[in-house]
mmCIF file of C-alpha atoms in Angstrom:
data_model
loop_
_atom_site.group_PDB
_atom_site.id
_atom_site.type_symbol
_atom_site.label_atom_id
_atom_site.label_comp_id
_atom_site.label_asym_id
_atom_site.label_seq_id
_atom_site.Cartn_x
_atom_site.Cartn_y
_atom_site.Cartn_z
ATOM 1 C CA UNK A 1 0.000 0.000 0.000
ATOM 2 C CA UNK A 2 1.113 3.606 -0.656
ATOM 3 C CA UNK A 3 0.978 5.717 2.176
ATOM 4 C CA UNK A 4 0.987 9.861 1.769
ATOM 5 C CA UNK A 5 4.037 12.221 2.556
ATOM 6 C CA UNK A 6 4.197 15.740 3.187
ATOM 7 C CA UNK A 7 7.703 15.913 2.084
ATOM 8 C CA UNK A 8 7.837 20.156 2.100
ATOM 9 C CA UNK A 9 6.809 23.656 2.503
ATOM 10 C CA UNK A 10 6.864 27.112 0.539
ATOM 11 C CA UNK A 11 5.553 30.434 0.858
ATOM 12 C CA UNK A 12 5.068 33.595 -0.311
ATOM 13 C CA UNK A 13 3.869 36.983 1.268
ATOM 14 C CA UNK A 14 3.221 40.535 -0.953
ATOM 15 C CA UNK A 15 6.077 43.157 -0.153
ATOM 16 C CA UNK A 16 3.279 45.805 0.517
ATOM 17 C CA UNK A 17 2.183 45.786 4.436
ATOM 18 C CA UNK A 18 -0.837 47.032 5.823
ATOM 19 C CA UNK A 19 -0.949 48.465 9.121
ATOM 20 C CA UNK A 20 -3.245 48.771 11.774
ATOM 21 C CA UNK A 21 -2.051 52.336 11.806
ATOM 22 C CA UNK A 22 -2.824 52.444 8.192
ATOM 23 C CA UNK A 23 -6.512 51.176 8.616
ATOM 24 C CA UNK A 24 -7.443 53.808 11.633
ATOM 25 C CA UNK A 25 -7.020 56.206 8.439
ATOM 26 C CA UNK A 26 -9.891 54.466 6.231
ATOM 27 C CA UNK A 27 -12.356 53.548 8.603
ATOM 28 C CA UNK A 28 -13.470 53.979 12.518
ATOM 29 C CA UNK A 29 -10.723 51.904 13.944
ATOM 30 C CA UNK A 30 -7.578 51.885 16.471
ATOM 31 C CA UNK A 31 -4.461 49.584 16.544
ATOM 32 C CA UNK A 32 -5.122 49.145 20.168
ATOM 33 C CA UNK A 33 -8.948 48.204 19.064
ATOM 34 C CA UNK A 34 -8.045 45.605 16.464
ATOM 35 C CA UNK A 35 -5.202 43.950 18.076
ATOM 36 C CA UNK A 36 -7.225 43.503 21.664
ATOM 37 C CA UNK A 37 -10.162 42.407 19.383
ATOM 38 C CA UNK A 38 -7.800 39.572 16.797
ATOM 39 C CA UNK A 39 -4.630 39.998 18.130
ATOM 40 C CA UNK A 40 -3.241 41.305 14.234
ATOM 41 C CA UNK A 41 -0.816 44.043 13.739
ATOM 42 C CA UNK A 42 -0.462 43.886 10.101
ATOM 43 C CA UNK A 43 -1.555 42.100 6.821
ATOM 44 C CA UNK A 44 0.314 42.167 3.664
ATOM 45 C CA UNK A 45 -1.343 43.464 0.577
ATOM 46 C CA UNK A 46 -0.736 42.024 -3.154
ATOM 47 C CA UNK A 47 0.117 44.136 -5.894
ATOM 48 C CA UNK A 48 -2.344 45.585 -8.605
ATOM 49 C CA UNK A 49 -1.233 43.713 -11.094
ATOM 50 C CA UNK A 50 -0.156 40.745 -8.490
ATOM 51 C CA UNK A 51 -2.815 37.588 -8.928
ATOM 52 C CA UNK A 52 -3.666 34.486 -7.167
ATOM 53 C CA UNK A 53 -2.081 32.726 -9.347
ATOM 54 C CA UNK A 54 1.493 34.562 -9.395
ATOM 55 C CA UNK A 55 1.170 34.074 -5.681
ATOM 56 C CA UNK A 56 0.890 30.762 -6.014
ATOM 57 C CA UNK A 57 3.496 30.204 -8.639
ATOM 58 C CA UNK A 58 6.043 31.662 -5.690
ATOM 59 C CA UNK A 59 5.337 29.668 -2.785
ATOM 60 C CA UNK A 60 4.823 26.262 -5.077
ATOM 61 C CA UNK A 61 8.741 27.017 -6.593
ATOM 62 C CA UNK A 62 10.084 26.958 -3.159
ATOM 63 C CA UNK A 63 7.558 23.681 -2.372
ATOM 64 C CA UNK A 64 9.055 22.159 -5.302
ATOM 65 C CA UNK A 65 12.665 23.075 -4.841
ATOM 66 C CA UNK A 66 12.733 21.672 -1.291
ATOM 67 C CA UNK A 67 11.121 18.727 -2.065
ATOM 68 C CA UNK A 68 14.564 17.596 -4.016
ATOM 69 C CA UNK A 69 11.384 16.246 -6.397
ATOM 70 C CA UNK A 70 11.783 17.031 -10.222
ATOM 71 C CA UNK A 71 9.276 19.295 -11.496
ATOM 72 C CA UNK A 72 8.221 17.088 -14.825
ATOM 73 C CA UNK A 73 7.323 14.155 -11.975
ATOM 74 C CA UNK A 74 4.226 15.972 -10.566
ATOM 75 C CA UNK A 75 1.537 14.676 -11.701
ATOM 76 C CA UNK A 76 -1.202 16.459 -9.764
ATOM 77 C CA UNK A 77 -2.197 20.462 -9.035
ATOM 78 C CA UNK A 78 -4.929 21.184 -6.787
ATOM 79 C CA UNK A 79 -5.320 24.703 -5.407
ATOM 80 C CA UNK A 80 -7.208 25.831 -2.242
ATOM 81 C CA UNK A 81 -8.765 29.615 -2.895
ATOM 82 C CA UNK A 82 -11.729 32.147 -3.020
ATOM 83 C CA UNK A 83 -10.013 34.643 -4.737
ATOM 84 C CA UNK A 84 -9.550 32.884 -8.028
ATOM 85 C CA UNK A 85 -8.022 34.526 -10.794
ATOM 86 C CA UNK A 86 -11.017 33.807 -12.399
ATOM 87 C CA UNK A 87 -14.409 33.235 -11.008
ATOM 88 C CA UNK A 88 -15.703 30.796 -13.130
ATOM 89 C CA UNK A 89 -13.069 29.743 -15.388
ATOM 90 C CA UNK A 90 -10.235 28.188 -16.061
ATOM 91 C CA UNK A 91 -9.214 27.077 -12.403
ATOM 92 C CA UNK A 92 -6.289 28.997 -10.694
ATOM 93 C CA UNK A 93 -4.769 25.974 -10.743
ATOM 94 C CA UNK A 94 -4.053 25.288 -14.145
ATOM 95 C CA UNK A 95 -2.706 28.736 -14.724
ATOM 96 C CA UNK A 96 -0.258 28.114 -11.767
ATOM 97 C CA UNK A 97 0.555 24.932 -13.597
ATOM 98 C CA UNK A 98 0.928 26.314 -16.761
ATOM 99 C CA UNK A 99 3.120 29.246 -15.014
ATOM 100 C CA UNK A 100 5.316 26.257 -13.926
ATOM 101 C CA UNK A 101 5.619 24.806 -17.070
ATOM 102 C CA UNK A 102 3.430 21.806 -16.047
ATOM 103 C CA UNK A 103 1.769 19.920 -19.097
ATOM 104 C CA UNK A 104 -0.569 17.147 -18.955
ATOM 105 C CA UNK A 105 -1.055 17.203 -15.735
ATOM 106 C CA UNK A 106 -4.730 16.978 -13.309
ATOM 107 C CA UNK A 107 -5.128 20.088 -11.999
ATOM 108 C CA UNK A 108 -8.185 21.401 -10.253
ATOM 109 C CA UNK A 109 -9.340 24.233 -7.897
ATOM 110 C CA UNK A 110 -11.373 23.574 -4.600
ATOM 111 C CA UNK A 111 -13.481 26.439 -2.218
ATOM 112 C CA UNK A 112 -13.737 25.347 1.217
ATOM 113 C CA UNK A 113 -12.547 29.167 2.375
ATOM 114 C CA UNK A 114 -10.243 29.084 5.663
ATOM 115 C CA UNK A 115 -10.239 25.455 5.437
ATOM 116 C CA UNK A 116 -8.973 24.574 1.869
ATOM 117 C CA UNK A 117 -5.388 23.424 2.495
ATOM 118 C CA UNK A 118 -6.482 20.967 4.721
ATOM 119 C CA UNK A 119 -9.236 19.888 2.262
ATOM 120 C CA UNK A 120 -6.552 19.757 -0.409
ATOM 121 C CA UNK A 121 -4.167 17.714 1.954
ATOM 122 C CA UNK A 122 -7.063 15.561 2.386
ATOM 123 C CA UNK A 123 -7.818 15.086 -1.336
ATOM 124 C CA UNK A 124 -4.202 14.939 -2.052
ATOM 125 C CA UNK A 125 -4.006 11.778 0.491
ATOM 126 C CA UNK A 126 -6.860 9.772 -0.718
ATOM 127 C CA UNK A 127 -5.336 10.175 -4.370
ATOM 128 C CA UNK A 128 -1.923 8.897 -3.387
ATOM 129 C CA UNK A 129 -3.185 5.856 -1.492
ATOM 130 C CA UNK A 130 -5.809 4.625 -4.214
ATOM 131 C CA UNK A 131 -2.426 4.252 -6.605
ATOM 132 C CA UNK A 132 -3.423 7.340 -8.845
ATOM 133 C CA UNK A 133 -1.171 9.495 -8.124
ATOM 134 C CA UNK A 134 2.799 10.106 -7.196
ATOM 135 C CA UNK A 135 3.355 13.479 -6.360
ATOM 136 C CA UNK A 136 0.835 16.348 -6.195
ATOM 137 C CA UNK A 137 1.520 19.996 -5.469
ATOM 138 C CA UNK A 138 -1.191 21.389 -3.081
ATOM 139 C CA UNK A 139 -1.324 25.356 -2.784
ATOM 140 C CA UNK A 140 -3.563 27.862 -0.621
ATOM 141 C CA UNK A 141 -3.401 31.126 -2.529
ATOM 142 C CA UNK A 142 -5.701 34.148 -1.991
ATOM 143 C CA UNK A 143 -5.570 37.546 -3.139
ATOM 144 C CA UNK A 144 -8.432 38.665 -0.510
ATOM 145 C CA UNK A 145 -7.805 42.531 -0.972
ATOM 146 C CA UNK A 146 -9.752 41.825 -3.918
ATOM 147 C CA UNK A 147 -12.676 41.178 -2.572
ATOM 148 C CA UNK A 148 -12.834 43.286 0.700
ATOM 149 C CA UNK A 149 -14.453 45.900 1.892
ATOM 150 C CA UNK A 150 -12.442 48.233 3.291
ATOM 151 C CA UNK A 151 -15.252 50.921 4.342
ATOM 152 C CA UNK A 152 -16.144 48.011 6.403
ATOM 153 C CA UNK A 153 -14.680 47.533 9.700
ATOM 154 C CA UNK A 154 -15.835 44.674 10.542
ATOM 155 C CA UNK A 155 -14.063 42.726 7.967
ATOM 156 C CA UNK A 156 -11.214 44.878 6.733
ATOM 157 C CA UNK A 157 -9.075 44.560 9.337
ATOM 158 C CA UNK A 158 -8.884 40.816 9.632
ATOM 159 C CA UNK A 159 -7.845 39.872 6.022
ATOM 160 C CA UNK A 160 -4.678 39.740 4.030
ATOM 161 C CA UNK A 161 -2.788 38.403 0.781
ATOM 162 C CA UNK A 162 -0.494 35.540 0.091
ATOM 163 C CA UNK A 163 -0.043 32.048 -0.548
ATOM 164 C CA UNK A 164 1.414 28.414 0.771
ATOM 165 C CA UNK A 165 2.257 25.371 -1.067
ATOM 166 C CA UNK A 166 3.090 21.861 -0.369
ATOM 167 C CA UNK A 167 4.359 18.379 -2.040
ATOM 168 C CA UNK A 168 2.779 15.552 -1.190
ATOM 169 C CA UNK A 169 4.209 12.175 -2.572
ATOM 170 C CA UNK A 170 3.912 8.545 -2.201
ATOM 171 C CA UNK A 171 6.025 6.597 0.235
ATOM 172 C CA UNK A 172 6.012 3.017 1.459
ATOM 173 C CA UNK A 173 7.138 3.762 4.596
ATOM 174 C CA UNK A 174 3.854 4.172 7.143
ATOM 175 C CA UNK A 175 6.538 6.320 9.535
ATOM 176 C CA UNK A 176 6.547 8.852 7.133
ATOM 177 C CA UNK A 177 2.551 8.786 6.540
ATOM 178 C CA UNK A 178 -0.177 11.755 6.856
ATOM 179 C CA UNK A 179 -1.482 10.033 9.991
ATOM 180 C CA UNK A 180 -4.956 11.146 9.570
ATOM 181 C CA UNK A 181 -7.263 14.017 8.385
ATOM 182 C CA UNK A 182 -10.575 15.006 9.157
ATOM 183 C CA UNK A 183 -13.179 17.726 7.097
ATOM 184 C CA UNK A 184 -16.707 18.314 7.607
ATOM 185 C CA UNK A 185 -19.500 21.090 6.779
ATOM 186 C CA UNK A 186 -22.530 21.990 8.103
ATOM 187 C CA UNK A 187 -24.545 24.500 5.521
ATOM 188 C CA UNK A 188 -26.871 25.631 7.942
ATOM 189 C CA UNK A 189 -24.711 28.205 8.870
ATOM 190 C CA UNK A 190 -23.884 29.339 5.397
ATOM 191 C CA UNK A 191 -24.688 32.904 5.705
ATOM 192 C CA UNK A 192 -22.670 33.566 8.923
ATOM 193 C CA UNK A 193 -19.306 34.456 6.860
ATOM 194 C CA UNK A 194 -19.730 34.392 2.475
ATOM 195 C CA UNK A 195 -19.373 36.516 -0.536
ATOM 196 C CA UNK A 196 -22.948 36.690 -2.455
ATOM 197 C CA UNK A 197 -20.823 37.627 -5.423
ATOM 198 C CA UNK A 198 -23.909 37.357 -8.172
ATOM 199 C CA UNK A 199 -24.384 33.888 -8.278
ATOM 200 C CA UNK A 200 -27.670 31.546 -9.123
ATOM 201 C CA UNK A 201 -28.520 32.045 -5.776
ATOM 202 C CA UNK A 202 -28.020 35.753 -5.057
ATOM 203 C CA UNK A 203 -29.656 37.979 -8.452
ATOM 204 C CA UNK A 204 -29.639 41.524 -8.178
ATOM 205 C CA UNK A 205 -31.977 43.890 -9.175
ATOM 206 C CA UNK A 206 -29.007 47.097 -8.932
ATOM 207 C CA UNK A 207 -25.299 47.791 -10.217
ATOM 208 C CA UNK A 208 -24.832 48.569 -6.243
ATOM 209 C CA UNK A 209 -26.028 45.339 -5.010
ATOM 210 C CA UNK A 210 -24.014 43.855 -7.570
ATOM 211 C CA UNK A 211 -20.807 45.635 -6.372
ATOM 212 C CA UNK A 212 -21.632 44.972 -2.934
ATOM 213 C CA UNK A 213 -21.536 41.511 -3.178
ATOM 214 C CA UNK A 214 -18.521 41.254 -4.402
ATOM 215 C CA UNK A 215 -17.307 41.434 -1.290
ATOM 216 C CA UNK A 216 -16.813 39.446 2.286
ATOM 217 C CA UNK A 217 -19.877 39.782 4.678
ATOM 218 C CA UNK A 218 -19.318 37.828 8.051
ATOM 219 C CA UNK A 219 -21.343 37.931 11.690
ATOM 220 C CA UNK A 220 -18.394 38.184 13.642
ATOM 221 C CA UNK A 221 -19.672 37.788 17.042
ATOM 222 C CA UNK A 222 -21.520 34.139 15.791
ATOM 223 C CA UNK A 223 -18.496 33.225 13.622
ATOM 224 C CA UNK A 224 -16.265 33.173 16.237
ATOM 225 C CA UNK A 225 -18.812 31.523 18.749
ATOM 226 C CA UNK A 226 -19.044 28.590 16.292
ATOM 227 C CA UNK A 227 -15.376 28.715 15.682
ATOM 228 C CA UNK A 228 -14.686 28.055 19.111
ATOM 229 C CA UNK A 229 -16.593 24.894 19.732
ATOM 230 C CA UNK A 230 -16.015 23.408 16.198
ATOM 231 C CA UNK A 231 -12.223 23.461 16.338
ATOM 232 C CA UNK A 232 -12.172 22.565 19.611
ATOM 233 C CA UNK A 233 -14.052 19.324 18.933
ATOM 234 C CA UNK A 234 -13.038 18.318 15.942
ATOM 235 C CA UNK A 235 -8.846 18.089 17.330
ATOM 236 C CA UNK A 236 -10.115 16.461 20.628
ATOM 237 C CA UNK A 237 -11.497 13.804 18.067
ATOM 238 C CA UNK A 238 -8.896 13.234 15.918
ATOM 239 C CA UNK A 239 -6.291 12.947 18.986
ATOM 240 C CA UNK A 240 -8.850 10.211 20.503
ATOM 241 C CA UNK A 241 -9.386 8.525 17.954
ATOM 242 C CA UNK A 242 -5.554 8.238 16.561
ATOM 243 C CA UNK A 243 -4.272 7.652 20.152
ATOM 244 C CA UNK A 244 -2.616 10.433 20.065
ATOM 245 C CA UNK A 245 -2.012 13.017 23.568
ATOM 246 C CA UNK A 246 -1.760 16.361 23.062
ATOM 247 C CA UNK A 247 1.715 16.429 24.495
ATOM 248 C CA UNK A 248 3.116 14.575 21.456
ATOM 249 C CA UNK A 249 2.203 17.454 19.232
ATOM 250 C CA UNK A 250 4.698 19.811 18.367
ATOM 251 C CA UNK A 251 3.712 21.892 16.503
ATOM 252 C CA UNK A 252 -0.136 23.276 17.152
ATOM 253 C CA UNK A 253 -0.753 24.678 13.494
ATOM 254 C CA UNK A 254 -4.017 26.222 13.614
ATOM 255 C CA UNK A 255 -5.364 28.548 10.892
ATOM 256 C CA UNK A 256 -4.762 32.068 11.608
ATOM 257 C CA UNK A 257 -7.646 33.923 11.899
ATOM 258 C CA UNK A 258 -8.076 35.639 15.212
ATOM 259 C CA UNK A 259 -5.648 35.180 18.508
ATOM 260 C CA UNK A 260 -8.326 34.814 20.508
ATOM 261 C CA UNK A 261 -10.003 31.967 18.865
ATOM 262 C CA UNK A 262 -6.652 30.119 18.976
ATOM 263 C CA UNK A 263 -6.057 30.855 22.686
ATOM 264 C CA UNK A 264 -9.536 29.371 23.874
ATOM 265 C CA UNK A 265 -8.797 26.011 21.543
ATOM 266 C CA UNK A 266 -5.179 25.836 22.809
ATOM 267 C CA UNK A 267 -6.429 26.254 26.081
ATOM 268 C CA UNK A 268 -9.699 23.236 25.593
ATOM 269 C CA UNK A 269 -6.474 21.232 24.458
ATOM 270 C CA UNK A 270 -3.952 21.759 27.219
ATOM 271 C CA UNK A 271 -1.588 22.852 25.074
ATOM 272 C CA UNK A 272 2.147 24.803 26.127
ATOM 273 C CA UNK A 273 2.748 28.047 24.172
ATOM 274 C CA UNK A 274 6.078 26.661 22.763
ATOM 275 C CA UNK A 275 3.950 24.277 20.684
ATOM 276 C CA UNK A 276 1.593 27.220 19.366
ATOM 277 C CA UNK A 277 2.349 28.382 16.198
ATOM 278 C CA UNK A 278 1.226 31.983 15.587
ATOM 279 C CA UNK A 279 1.377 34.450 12.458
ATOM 280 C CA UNK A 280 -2.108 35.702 12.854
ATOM 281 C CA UNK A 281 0.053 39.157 14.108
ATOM 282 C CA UNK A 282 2.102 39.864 10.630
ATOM 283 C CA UNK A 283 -0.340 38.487 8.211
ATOM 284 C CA UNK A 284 -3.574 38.376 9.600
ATOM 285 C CA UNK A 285 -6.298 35.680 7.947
ATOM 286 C CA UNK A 286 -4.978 34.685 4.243
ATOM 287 C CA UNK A 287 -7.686 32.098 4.204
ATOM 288 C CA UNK A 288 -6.996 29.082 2.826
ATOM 289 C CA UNK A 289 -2.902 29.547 2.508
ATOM 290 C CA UNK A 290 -2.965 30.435 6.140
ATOM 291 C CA UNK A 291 -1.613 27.614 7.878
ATOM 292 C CA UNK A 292 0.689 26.673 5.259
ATOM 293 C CA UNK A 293 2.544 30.315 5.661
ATOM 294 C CA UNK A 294 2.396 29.325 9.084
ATOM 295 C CA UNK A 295 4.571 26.028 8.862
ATOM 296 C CA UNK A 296 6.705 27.872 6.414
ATOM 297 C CA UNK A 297 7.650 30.257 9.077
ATOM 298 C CA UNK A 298 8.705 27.830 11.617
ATOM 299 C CA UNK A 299 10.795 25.575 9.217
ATOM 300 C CA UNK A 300 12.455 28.923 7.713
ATOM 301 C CA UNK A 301 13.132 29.636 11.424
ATOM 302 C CA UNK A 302 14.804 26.516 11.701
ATOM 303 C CA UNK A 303 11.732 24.996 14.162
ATOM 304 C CA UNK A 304 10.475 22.454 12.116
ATOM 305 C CA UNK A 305 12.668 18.879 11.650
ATOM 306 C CA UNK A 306 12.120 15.792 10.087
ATOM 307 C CA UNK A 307 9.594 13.323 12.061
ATOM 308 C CA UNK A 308 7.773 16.206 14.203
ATOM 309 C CA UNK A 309 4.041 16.282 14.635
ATOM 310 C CA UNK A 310 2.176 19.113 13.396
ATOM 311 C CA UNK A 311 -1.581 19.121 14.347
ATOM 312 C CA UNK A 312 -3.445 21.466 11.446
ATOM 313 C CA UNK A 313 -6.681 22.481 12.696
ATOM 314 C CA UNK A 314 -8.955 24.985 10.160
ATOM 315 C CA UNK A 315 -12.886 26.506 10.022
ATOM 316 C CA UNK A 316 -13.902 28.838 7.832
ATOM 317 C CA UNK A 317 -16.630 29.955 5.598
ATOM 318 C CA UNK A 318 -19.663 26.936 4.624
ATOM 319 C CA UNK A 319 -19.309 26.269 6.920
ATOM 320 C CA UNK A 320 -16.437 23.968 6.881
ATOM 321 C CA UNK A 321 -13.690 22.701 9.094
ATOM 322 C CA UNK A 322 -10.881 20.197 9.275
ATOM 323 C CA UNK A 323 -7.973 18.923 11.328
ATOM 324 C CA UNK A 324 -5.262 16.759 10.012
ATOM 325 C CA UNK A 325 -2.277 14.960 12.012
ATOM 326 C CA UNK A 326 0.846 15.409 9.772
ATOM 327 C CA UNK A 327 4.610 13.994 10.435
ATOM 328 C CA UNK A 328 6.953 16.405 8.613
ATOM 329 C CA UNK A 329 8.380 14.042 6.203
ATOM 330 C CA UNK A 330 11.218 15.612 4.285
ATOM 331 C CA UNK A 331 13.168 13.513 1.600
ATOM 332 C CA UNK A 332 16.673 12.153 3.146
#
């Protein structure tokens, strides 16, 4: 049987920064408001002319380059985003693979919002243990500037740009395996965080309501009640059911959306703050290349070895959610 590797990590973040100092001069804000509320500082902001896709061309060359894997031997593309390049078509992903100079190759995008890397770690897994596939690239990429609102507090100061990628390859050896991952959604609470956008399901009668839609509407205050007890079920779950104590975890990846959501689950779990990892203060919520920025800083910082545990843990808009139990599982 093949068993599923996460043999590396890449990442890229927009040069532009926005600050919390910056925002108190477009809306009704304060840096002491916004980081007592989420616990972010700053977000980084994508270029103009900067797309998804050029994001996630970045962060999948460093993937790629790490993984000591040839290019010409992946065989599989799936991106994580909902800030596409293009709304309806093609898929971000075949641009990124057609960036990379990928040909003939599956590639596909997927929306599960906050949660999509570990819905695309998930996919990626089940593809490499049916026999299908070798070695897929998985990305998280989001350009959300795009689709803000930033005459609305309530949602501008949470989000930034940028993008995470990830090889995941076949092994044989079960030490080296993607222990486990979980994903789930409940639609029922659909309308809590989404972006109408003009689909079948949301016609307008106006060029406003059009416009409006366009962007990111959440209900904060019954997002992040939901959050809460989602996340914090879901990991006690997949710990139980794997075997697995908390203590064995090194590395607490969680995505970043708000400090204080990440607190109350690393609290539920008993967790130390050395096994925390935390970004949400220089980039904010990137969505669905979140956590994989995340474990890109800690192995740039040199925190992240060959063997350790990472627990990924991710909700976001669907509703969805996930948690996944990964060894980092770097080629020798």
């Amino acid at each position: 049987m093949a068993y599923a590797a996460f043999r590396s990590i890449g990442a890229y973040a927009p040069l532009d920064i926005l600050t919390n100092e910056d925002l108190s001069k477009m809306v009704d804000t304060t840096d002491e408001w916004i980081t007592k509320r989420t616990g972010i500082k700053e977000r980084h902001i994508a270029a103009k002319d900067e797309t998804t896709s050029d994001m996630g061309v970045k962060a999948a060359k460093k993937a790629i380059e790490r993984s000591g894997i040839a290019l010409e031997d992946i065989d599989m593309v799936v991106c994580a985003t909902i800030s596409p390049d293009y709304f309806c078509m093609p898929s971000t992903a075949t641009i990124i693979s057609n960036k990379l100079g990928l040909r003939n190759v599956t590639a596909f995008d997927i929306s599960a919002a906050c949660t999509g890397f570990v819905y695309v770690l998930s996919i990626a897994k089940a593809f490499i243990e049916s026999g299908m596939k070798k070695n897929i690239l998985i990305i998280g990429a989001e350009k959300l500037s795009a689709i803000t609102d930033y005459s609305d507090r309530g949602t501008c100061i949470l989000f930034g740009d940028g993008a995470g990628a990830a090889i995941i390859s076949a092994t044989d050896n079960k030490d080296e395996a993607i222990i486990d991952v979980h994903t789930g959604a409940d639609g029922e609470y659909a309308d809590l965080l989404m972006t109408p956008n003009g689909g079948s399901g949301s016609a307008h009668d106006s060029l406003d309501q059009e416009a409006s839609s366009c962007f990111m509407q959440m209900k904060g205050n019954e997002t992040f009640k939901v959050a809460v007890r989602t996340l914090t079920k879901d990991v006690v779950e997949i710990l139980k059911e794997n075997n697995i104590e908390s203590e064995a975890i090194k590395h607490f990846v969680p995505h970043q959306a708000n400090y204080r959501i990440i607190k109350a689950v690393g609290d539920a779990l008993k967790l130390k703050d050395e096994q925390v990892v935390l970004t949400v203060a220089k980039y904010g919520n990137t969505s669905g290349a979140s956590i994989p920025m995340a474990i890109n800083d800690i192995y740039e910082d040199g925190l992240l070895k060959s063997g350790e545990l990472m627990l990924l843990d991710a909700f976001g808009g669907g509703l969805t959610w996930g948690s996944a139990l990964v060894p980092f599982s770097p080629l020798k």
